Amino acid sequence: MANDPGIDPRLIRRLGGGELAELRQRMRQHFERHGRTPEKSGFHLTKLSAVEYEALALLIGLPPRSTQSVRIDIARFDAALQHAGMANSLHEALEMLDGPIVNRAEAKAELQSRWSSVTDGQGLHPSLQAWLQGASAVGLLKRVSKQETQTAHLLLQQAHVVLLRLPAQGLTRAQLAAEVLGNAHALDTGQAVASVVLAVLQHGASTDEQEQPPSEEATEEADGARRPNERVRDIWARSGVLVNELARPALFLNLPVRTPSNTLAAPGEPGYLSLRRLVRTPPDWDVADQIIYVCENPNIVSIAADQLGAACAPLVCTDGMPAAAQRVLLKKLSDAGAKLLYHGDFDWAGIHIANNVMKLCDARSWRFGAEDYLQAVKSLAPKERDLEVVRIAASWDFALVESMRLKGVAIAEEAVVSQLVGDLRHPL
């Protein structure tokens, strides 16, 4: 074939014409899939136009006939191109005409190898190594690095040096970012390295390996309930890093401390503790073996202060789902030996909040079980069912959810405040 004088070099040049662009693309696809492996010595082309078949017939000596299918012998094609002095091979000619041909299998294997070297965790902080073993860690890393392995490697190194500084003692997030990464905004919410660090911190504190980046938005769980994700500042606060340290302070009443001069508020008057105070200069709690009552709604604190004043038992309010200050306060009280009792709204959101509080500080129920709910229903004026079908298991009383489902009535905490105030006057 290489010595065939009948092949006109001008016919070879037709291969580069615009009317044969689709034909070239189909031939490129063969090399993209298979490379130049010897075992793939040929391939079929189908659905050829008359122009494409004519060009191939003239190039490699096919008989003139009406057909849309041709088997290409790569060796014959290579010989024709060499004879015309155009290229050493079909592969080379296609690259000259339309750019490099990438072997997809080789490229995929090479990319996998590069990602494996990035995510093997060698030499990284132990919590970062543990996170990388999770199912969704690599996916998050690829997303925040925009699929660039070099960027991903840099992000892991940055996360590593941040984690080496934790836990901190009341360090602001901006200061941590400036000292460790040289940019005060490098750990702001939405920054790539912040997403990695937060995912690692969340993974380390979670029993079910919640590896998605935290959010301020509500998400729908498998059981259908709408519930807030853990907030960014709560995750940072667990490691002693302050974000918006004066936002949403924790409401309390009559919390005892060891030193009278450090009294947090006037006896009988509600007070607030900021995240800044709790992390930087925490009070010296005098709560060992004492009962601390915990409620969900600020109105309970207000009513207790009005009716009992200084005679009220120690009381803390989560103000709905506890944020960073509330979580830190409850955890510090628990660590100081307090026995926490919790009450909230008898609705699905209230059950979800209670599950979080019970788990956070090993709290027990305060008139918040199935029997308490049924007694409350009897004491209220008749009302229409207002609980949705959605159910959330109550970790402290499995019968509670079934009772709520049967009655179908939500009960606000304020509706049973008289009983709660009675307990606060005479602790259980």
Short mmCIF file of C-alpha atoms in Angstrom, two decimals, residues 5-406:
data_model
loop_
_atom_site.label_atom_id
_atom_site.label_comp_id
_atom_site.label_asym_id
_atom_site.label_seq_id
_atom_site.Cartn_x
_atom_site.Cartn_y
_atom_site.Cartn_z
CA PRO A 5 1.28 5.06 -7.10
CA GLY A 6 -2.48 5.49 -7.50
CA ILE A 7 -2.97 7.49 -4.30
CA ASP A 8 -3.05 11.19 -4.96
CA PRO A 9 -1.64 13.25 -2.05
CA ARG A 10 -4.41 15.78 -2.71
CA LEU A 11 -6.90 13.17 -1.63
CA ILE A 12 -5.08 12.87 1.69
CA ARG A 13 -5.46 16.59 2.17
CA ARG A 14 -9.23 16.19 1.85
CA LEU A 15 -9.14 14.52 5.24
CA GLY A 16 -8.57 17.95 6.75
CA GLY A 17 -11.53 19.52 4.97
CA GLY A 18 -14.52 20.86 6.82
CA GLU A 19 -16.94 18.42 5.18
CA LEU A 20 -15.05 15.54 6.82
CA ALA A 21 -14.88 17.05 10.32
CA GLU A 22 -17.47 14.62 11.69
CA LEU A 23 -15.61 11.68 10.15
CA ARG A 24 -12.38 12.81 11.83
CA GLN A 25 -14.19 13.16 15.14
CA ARG A 26 -15.45 9.58 14.98
CA MET A 27 -11.94 8.32 14.24
CA ARG A 28 -10.58 10.40 17.13
CA GLN A 29 -13.13 8.75 19.44
CA HIS A 30 -11.59 5.35 18.68
CA PHE A 31 -8.17 6.50 19.88
CA GLU A 32 -9.71 8.32 22.88
CA ARG A 33 -11.31 5.07 24.01
CA HIS A 34 -8.57 2.61 23.15
CA GLY A 35 -5.36 4.54 22.62
CA ARG A 36 -2.92 2.97 20.16
CA THR A 37 -2.98 -0.55 21.56
CA PRO A 38 -1.84 -3.19 19.04
CA GLU A 39 -4.84 -5.42 19.74
CA LYS A 40 -7.14 -2.70 18.42
CA SER A 41 -5.89 -2.87 14.83
CA GLY A 42 -9.07 -1.58 13.28
CA PHE A 43 -12.53 -0.20 13.88
CA HIS A 44 -15.89 0.19 12.16
CA LEU A 45 -17.36 3.44 10.90
CA THR A 46 -21.10 3.48 10.34
CA LYS A 47 -23.71 5.93 9.06
CA LEU A 48 -21.23 7.36 6.58
CA SER A 49 -22.37 10.04 4.18
CA ALA A 50 -21.67 9.62 0.47
CA VAL A 51 -18.92 12.25 0.66
CA GLU A 52 -17.27 10.51 3.63
CA TYR A 53 -17.36 7.08 1.98
CA GLU A 54 -15.95 8.46 -1.26
CA ALA A 55 -13.08 10.12 0.59
CA LEU A 56 -12.23 6.92 2.47
CA ALA A 57 -12.53 4.83 -0.68
CA LEU A 58 -10.04 7.03 -2.52
CA LEU A 59 -7.69 7.21 0.46
CA ILE A 60 -7.37 3.52 1.28
CA GLY A 61 -8.50 1.83 -1.93
CA LEU A 62 -12.06 0.80 -1.14
CA PRO A 63 -14.27 -0.37 -4.00
CA PRO A 64 -16.88 2.14 -5.18
CA ARG A 65 -20.24 1.01 -3.82
CA SER A 66 -23.28 2.30 -1.98
CA THR A 67 -22.73 1.55 1.72
CA GLN A 68 -22.74 3.41 5.00
CA SER A 69 -20.43 1.07 6.86
CA VAL A 70 -16.67 0.58 6.52
CA ARG A 71 -14.05 -1.23 8.55
CA ILE A 72 -10.89 0.82 8.85
CA ASP A 73 -7.59 -1.04 8.90
CA ILE A 74 -5.36 1.32 10.86
CA ALA A 75 -2.17 -0.12 9.37
CA ARG A 76 -3.42 0.55 5.80
CA PHE A 77 -4.45 4.06 6.74
CA ASP A 78 -1.08 4.72 8.35
CA ALA A 79 0.67 3.45 5.22
CA ALA A 80 -1.41 5.74 2.99
CA LEU A 81 -0.55 8.77 5.09
CA GLN A 82 3.15 7.88 5.12
CA HIS A 83 3.14 7.40 1.34
CA ALA A 84 1.63 10.85 0.88
CA GLY A 85 4.19 12.36 3.22
CA MET A 86 1.44 13.79 5.42
CA ALA A 87 2.04 11.97 8.72
CA ASN A 88 3.52 8.83 10.19
CA SER A 89 0.14 7.54 11.35
CA LEU A 90 -3.58 8.21 11.40
CA HIS A 91 -3.29 9.11 15.10
CA GLU A 92 -0.62 11.70 14.31
CA ALA A 93 -2.61 13.12 11.42
CA LEU A 94 -5.75 13.56 13.54
CA GLU A 95 -3.74 15.37 16.20
CA MET A 96 -2.19 17.64 13.57
CA LEU A 97 -5.63 18.50 12.23
CA ASP A 98 -7.69 18.87 15.42
CA GLY A 99 -5.34 18.90 18.40
CA PRO A 100 -4.08 16.33 20.91
CA ILE A 101 -6.02 13.12 21.46
CA VAL A 102 -6.46 12.16 25.10
CA ASN A 103 -6.76 8.51 25.97
CA ARG A 104 -9.70 8.58 28.35
CA ALA A 105 -8.81 5.43 30.24
CA GLU A 106 -5.22 6.56 30.79
CA ALA A 107 -6.35 10.07 31.73
CA LYS A 108 -8.88 8.68 34.21
CA ALA A 109 -6.32 6.37 35.78
CA GLU A 110 -3.79 9.18 36.00
CA LEU A 111 -6.35 11.51 37.61
CA GLN A 112 -7.36 8.84 40.12
CA SER A 113 -3.72 8.33 40.99
CA ARG A 114 -3.24 12.05 41.59
CA TRP A 115 -6.34 12.24 43.81
CA SER A 116 -5.20 9.19 45.75
CA SER A 117 -1.90 10.89 46.47
CA VAL A 118 -3.76 14.00 47.65
CA THR A 119 -6.21 12.19 49.94
CA ASP A 120 -4.03 9.48 51.47
CA GLY A 121 -3.74 11.70 54.54
CA GLN A 122 -0.06 11.02 55.13
CA GLY A 123 1.44 13.53 57.55
CA LEU A 124 -1.85 15.34 58.14
CA HIS A 125 -3.61 16.06 61.43
CA PRO A 126 -5.26 12.83 62.75
CA SER A 127 -8.77 14.29 62.62
CA LEU A 128 -8.16 15.34 59.02
CA GLN A 129 -6.95 11.83 58.17
CA ALA A 130 -10.06 10.34 59.78
CA TRP A 131 -12.34 12.69 57.86
CA LEU A 132 -10.73 11.75 54.55
CA GLN A 133 -11.81 8.15 55.11
CA GLY A 134 -15.49 9.18 55.09
CA ALA A 135 -17.75 8.52 52.15
CA SER A 136 -18.38 12.15 51.18
CA ALA A 137 -15.09 13.77 52.17
CA VAL A 138 -13.43 13.45 48.77
CA GLY A 139 -16.56 14.76 47.06
CA LEU A 140 -16.53 17.88 49.21
CA LEU A 141 -12.80 18.34 48.65
CA LYS A 142 -13.20 18.06 44.88
CA ARG A 143 -16.05 20.54 44.94
CA VAL A 144 -14.31 23.25 46.96
CA SER A 145 -11.06 22.78 45.00
CA LYS A 146 -12.90 22.95 41.67
CA GLN A 147 -11.53 19.50 40.79
CA GLU A 148 -7.93 20.76 40.89
CA THR A 149 -5.65 18.34 42.74
CA GLN A 150 -3.00 20.98 43.38
CA THR A 151 -5.61 23.25 44.96
CA ALA A 152 -6.96 20.33 47.00
CA HIS A 153 -3.49 19.55 48.32
CA LEU A 154 -3.03 23.18 49.37
CA LEU A 155 -6.43 23.21 51.12
CA LEU A 156 -5.53 20.11 53.11
CA GLN A 157 -2.24 21.65 54.18
CA GLN A 158 -4.04 24.82 55.26
CA ALA A 159 -6.67 22.83 57.16
CA HIS A 160 -3.85 20.89 58.81
CA VAL A 161 -2.18 23.98 60.25
CA VAL A 162 -5.53 25.37 61.43
CA LEU A 163 -6.39 22.14 63.24
CA LEU A 164 -2.99 22.13 64.94
CA ARG A 165 -4.05 25.35 66.71
CA LEU A 166 -7.27 23.84 68.08
CA PRO A 167 -8.76 23.77 70.59
CA ALA A 168 -8.26 27.46 71.23
CA GLN A 169 -9.22 29.50 74.28
CA GLY A 170 -11.53 32.26 73.17
CA LEU A 171 -9.65 33.07 69.97
CA THR A 172 -11.71 34.89 67.35
CA ARG A 173 -12.03 33.25 63.97
CA ALA A 174 -10.52 36.26 62.21
CA GLN A 175 -7.49 36.24 64.52
CA LEU A 176 -6.99 32.51 64.00
CA ALA A 177 -7.15 32.95 60.23
CA ALA A 178 -4.75 35.88 60.28
CA GLU A 179 -2.19 34.17 62.51
CA VAL A 180 -2.24 30.78 60.80
CA LEU A 181 -3.12 31.55 57.17
CA GLY A 182 -2.06 35.19 56.86
CA ASN A 183 -5.55 36.31 55.85
CA ALA A 184 -8.16 37.38 58.42
CA HIS A 185 -10.98 36.32 56.10
CA ALA A 186 -9.58 32.94 55.05
CA LEU A 187 -11.87 31.11 57.49
CA ASP A 188 -15.02 33.10 56.75
CA THR A 189 -18.09 31.03 55.98
CA GLY A 190 -18.02 29.93 52.35
CA GLN A 191 -14.23 30.00 51.99
CA ALA A 192 -12.85 26.70 50.74
CA VAL A 193 -10.47 26.01 53.62
CA ALA A 194 -13.21 26.95 56.12
CA SER A 195 -15.53 24.39 54.52
CA VAL A 196 -12.90 21.69 54.95
CA VAL A 197 -12.09 22.59 58.57
CA LEU A 198 -15.77 22.78 59.53
CA ALA A 199 -16.48 19.42 57.93
CA VAL A 200 -13.59 17.88 59.87
CA LEU A 201 -14.75 19.40 63.17
CA GLN A 202 -18.33 18.32 62.54
CA HIS A 203 -17.23 14.80 61.60
CA GLY A 204 -15.15 14.50 64.75
CA ALA A 205 -18.10 15.42 66.98
CA SER A 206 -20.73 13.33 65.19
CA THR A 207 -21.57 9.70 65.77
CA ASP A 208 -23.18 9.33 62.37
CA GLU A 209 -20.41 11.08 60.39
CA GLN A 210 -22.37 14.05 59.11
CA GLU A 211 -19.77 15.17 56.63
CA GLN A 212 -21.64 17.82 54.66
CA PRO A 213 -20.67 21.42 55.27
CA PRO A 214 -22.87 23.03 57.95
CA SER A 215 -25.50 25.56 56.98
CA GLU A 216 -27.77 28.16 58.50
CA GLU A 217 -30.66 26.82 56.46
CA ALA A 218 -33.25 24.26 57.49
CA THR A 219 -33.04 20.86 55.85
CA GLU A 220 -35.52 18.03 55.48
CA GLU A 221 -34.44 14.84 57.22
CA ALA A 222 -35.37 11.26 56.36
CA ASP A 223 -38.28 11.36 58.80
CA GLY A 224 -39.73 14.40 57.01
CA ALA A 225 -39.21 16.91 59.81
CA ARG A 226 -37.88 20.34 59.03
CA ARG A 227 -34.96 21.08 61.29
CA PRO A 228 -31.94 23.41 61.37
CA ASN A 229 -28.46 22.13 60.71
CA GLU A 230 -25.81 22.79 63.32
CA ARG A 231 -24.76 26.40 62.98
CA VAL A 232 -21.30 27.39 61.86
CA ARG A 233 -20.53 29.36 64.99
CA ASP A 234 -21.62 26.43 67.18
CA ILE A 235 -19.06 24.17 65.53
CA TRP A 236 -16.30 26.76 65.92
CA ALA A 237 -17.32 27.37 69.55
CA ARG A 238 -16.78 23.70 70.43
CA SER A 239 -13.14 24.28 69.58
CA GLY A 240 -12.88 27.56 71.48
CA VAL A 241 -13.09 29.76 68.38
CA LEU A 242 -15.45 32.74 68.58
CA VAL A 243 -17.66 33.81 65.69
CA ASN A 244 -20.07 36.69 66.29
CA GLU A 245 -19.36 36.19 69.98
CA LEU A 246 -21.99 38.64 71.25
CA ALA A 247 -24.91 37.25 69.24
CA ARG A 248 -27.78 35.45 70.95
CA PRO A 249 -26.48 35.21 74.53
CA ALA A 250 -27.77 32.53 76.90
CA LEU A 251 -30.67 33.48 79.19
CA PHE A 252 -30.59 32.23 82.80
CA LEU A 253 -31.97 32.78 86.28
CA ASN A 254 -30.25 32.25 89.65
CA LEU A 255 -27.23 30.26 88.48
CA PRO A 256 -24.91 29.72 91.48
CA VAL A 257 -21.21 30.58 91.37
CA ARG A 258 -18.54 30.03 94.02
CA THR A 259 -17.41 33.64 94.44
CA PRO A 260 -20.15 36.10 95.45
CA SER A 261 -18.25 38.97 93.84
CA ASN A 262 -18.64 37.18 90.52
CA THR A 263 -22.43 36.98 90.77
CA LEU A 264 -23.78 36.93 87.23
CA ALA A 265 -27.01 38.84 87.89
CA ALA A 266 -29.02 40.16 90.80
CA PRO A 267 -30.83 37.37 92.69
CA GLY A 268 -34.23 36.77 91.14
CA GLU A 269 -33.42 38.74 87.99
CA PRO A 270 -32.87 37.08 84.60
CA GLY A 271 -29.41 37.54 83.16
CA TYR A 272 -27.49 36.83 79.95
CA LEU A 273 -24.14 35.22 79.28
CA SER A 274 -22.43 35.86 75.96
CA LEU A 275 -20.35 33.30 74.14
CA ARG A 276 -17.42 35.67 74.62
CA ARG A 277 -17.74 35.53 78.41
CA LEU A 278 -18.35 31.78 78.53
CA VAL A 279 -15.28 30.94 76.49
CA ARG A 280 -12.82 33.61 77.58
CA THR A 281 -13.60 34.06 81.30
CA PRO A 282 -16.04 31.32 82.31
CA PRO A 283 -17.64 31.63 85.77
CA ASP A 284 -16.55 29.34 88.60
CA TRP A 285 -19.73 27.29 88.85
CA ASP A 286 -20.99 26.01 92.19
CA VAL A 287 -23.38 23.42 90.76
CA ALA A 288 -21.95 20.00 91.65
CA ASP A 289 -24.81 17.54 92.26
CA GLN A 290 -27.37 20.36 91.97
CA ILE A 291 -30.43 20.24 89.74
CA ILE A 292 -30.44 22.84 86.97
CA TYR A 293 -33.75 23.21 85.16
CA VAL A 294 -33.70 23.90 81.43
CA CYS A 295 -36.65 25.25 79.42
CA GLU A 296 -37.15 25.98 75.75
CA ASN A 297 -38.99 29.32 75.84
CA PRO A 298 -37.90 32.67 77.37
CA ASN A 299 -41.45 33.28 78.66
CA ILE A 300 -40.90 30.53 81.24
CA VAL A 301 -37.91 32.41 82.68
CA SER A 302 -39.88 35.64 82.77
CA ILE A 303 -42.84 34.05 84.56
CA ALA A 304 -40.58 32.24 87.04
CA ALA A 305 -38.76 35.47 87.85
CA ASP A 306 -42.04 37.32 88.37
CA GLN A 307 -43.60 34.64 90.60
CA LEU A 308 -40.59 33.27 92.47
CA GLY A 309 -37.74 35.75 92.13
CA ALA A 310 -34.74 34.77 94.23
CA ALA A 311 -36.62 31.68 95.50
CA CYS A 312 -36.57 30.12 92.03
CA ALA A 313 -34.34 27.10 91.42
CA PRO A 314 -31.51 27.60 88.90
CA LEU A 315 -33.00 27.87 85.41
CA VAL A 316 -31.49 28.10 81.90
CA CYS A 317 -33.36 28.77 78.63
CA THR A 318 -32.30 27.32 75.27
CA ASP A 319 -34.46 29.87 73.38
CA GLY A 320 -35.47 27.27 70.83
CA MET A 321 -32.68 25.23 69.29
CA PRO A 322 -29.64 26.11 71.42
CA ALA A 323 -27.04 28.20 69.61
CA ALA A 324 -23.36 28.47 70.49
CA ALA A 325 -23.72 30.34 73.79
CA GLN A 326 -26.52 28.08 75.02
CA ARG A 327 -24.67 24.93 74.05
CA VAL A 328 -21.45 26.04 75.73
CA LEU A 329 -23.31 27.04 78.91
CA LEU A 330 -25.20 23.72 79.17
CA LYS A 331 -22.06 21.71 78.51
CA LYS A 332 -20.05 23.64 81.11
CA LEU A 333 -22.77 23.18 83.73
CA SER A 334 -22.91 19.47 82.99
CA ASP A 335 -19.12 19.17 83.15
CA ALA A 336 -19.20 20.98 86.50
CA GLY A 337 -21.39 18.20 87.94
CA ALA A 338 -24.87 19.67 87.55
CA LYS A 339 -27.87 17.43 86.93
CA LEU A 340 -29.88 18.98 84.11
CA LEU A 341 -33.64 18.49 83.66
CA TYR A 342 -35.26 19.62 80.40
CA HIS A 343 -38.75 20.66 79.32
CA GLY A 344 -39.92 22.01 75.97
CA ASP A 345 -42.89 22.32 73.63
CA PHE A 346 -44.90 19.19 72.92
CA ASP A 347 -44.59 19.38 69.14
CA TRP A 348 -42.22 17.82 66.61
CA ALA A 349 -39.80 20.76 66.65
CA GLY A 350 -39.79 20.60 70.44
CA ILE A 351 -38.99 16.89 70.39
CA HIS A 352 -36.13 17.49 67.99
CA ILE A 353 -34.71 20.28 70.17
CA ALA A 354 -35.03 18.07 73.25
CA ASN A 355 -33.15 15.23 71.54
CA ASN A 356 -30.26 17.59 70.90
CA VAL A 357 -30.25 18.97 74.45
CA MET A 358 -30.49 15.52 76.06
CA LYS A 359 -27.54 14.30 74.01
CA LEU A 360 -25.47 17.46 74.49
CA CYS A 361 -25.47 17.56 78.29
CA ASP A 362 -26.88 14.20 79.37
CA ALA A 363 -30.10 15.88 80.53
CA ARG A 364 -33.18 14.05 81.77
CA SER A 365 -36.85 14.76 81.25
CA TRP A 366 -38.59 17.44 83.29
CA ARG A 367 -42.32 16.69 83.02
CA PHE A 368 -41.66 15.89 79.38
CA GLY A 369 -42.79 12.28 79.00
CA ALA A 370 -45.84 10.45 77.63
CA GLU A 371 -47.79 10.60 80.89
CA ASP A 372 -47.03 14.31 81.27
CA TYR A 373 -48.31 14.94 77.76
CA LEU A 374 -51.53 13.02 78.31
CA GLN A 375 -52.19 14.85 81.58
CA ALA A 376 -51.58 18.17 79.83
CA VAL A 377 -54.06 17.29 77.07
CA LYS A 378 -56.75 16.56 79.70
CA SER A 379 -56.15 19.88 81.44
CA LEU A 380 -56.46 22.00 78.30
CA ALA A 381 -59.60 23.28 76.63
CA PRO A 382 -60.58 21.11 73.64
CA LYS A 383 -58.77 22.07 70.43
CA GLU A 384 -58.50 20.74 66.90
CA ARG A 385 -55.70 18.40 65.91
CA ASP A 386 -52.73 20.50 64.85
CA LEU A 387 -49.85 18.01 64.76
CA GLU A 388 -48.79 16.83 61.34
CA VAL A 389 -48.36 13.14 60.57
CA VAL A 390 -44.58 13.57 60.73
CA ARG A 391 -43.02 11.91 63.76
CA ILE A 392 -39.65 12.15 65.47
CA ALA A 393 -38.58 9.58 68.05
CA ALA A 394 -38.08 10.97 71.56
CA SER A 395 -34.79 9.51 72.78
CA TRP A 396 -35.83 9.66 76.46
CA ASP A 397 -39.39 8.23 76.17
CA PHE A 398 -40.37 6.09 73.19
CA ALA A 399 -44.05 6.16 74.23
CA LEU A 400 -44.24 9.95 73.94
CA VAL A 401 -44.35 10.07 70.16
CA GLU A 402 -47.14 7.50 69.98
CA SER A 403 -49.18 9.46 72.52
CA MET A 404 -48.71 12.65 70.51
CA ARG A 405 -49.66 10.86 67.32
CA LEU A 406 -52.87 9.51 68.87
#
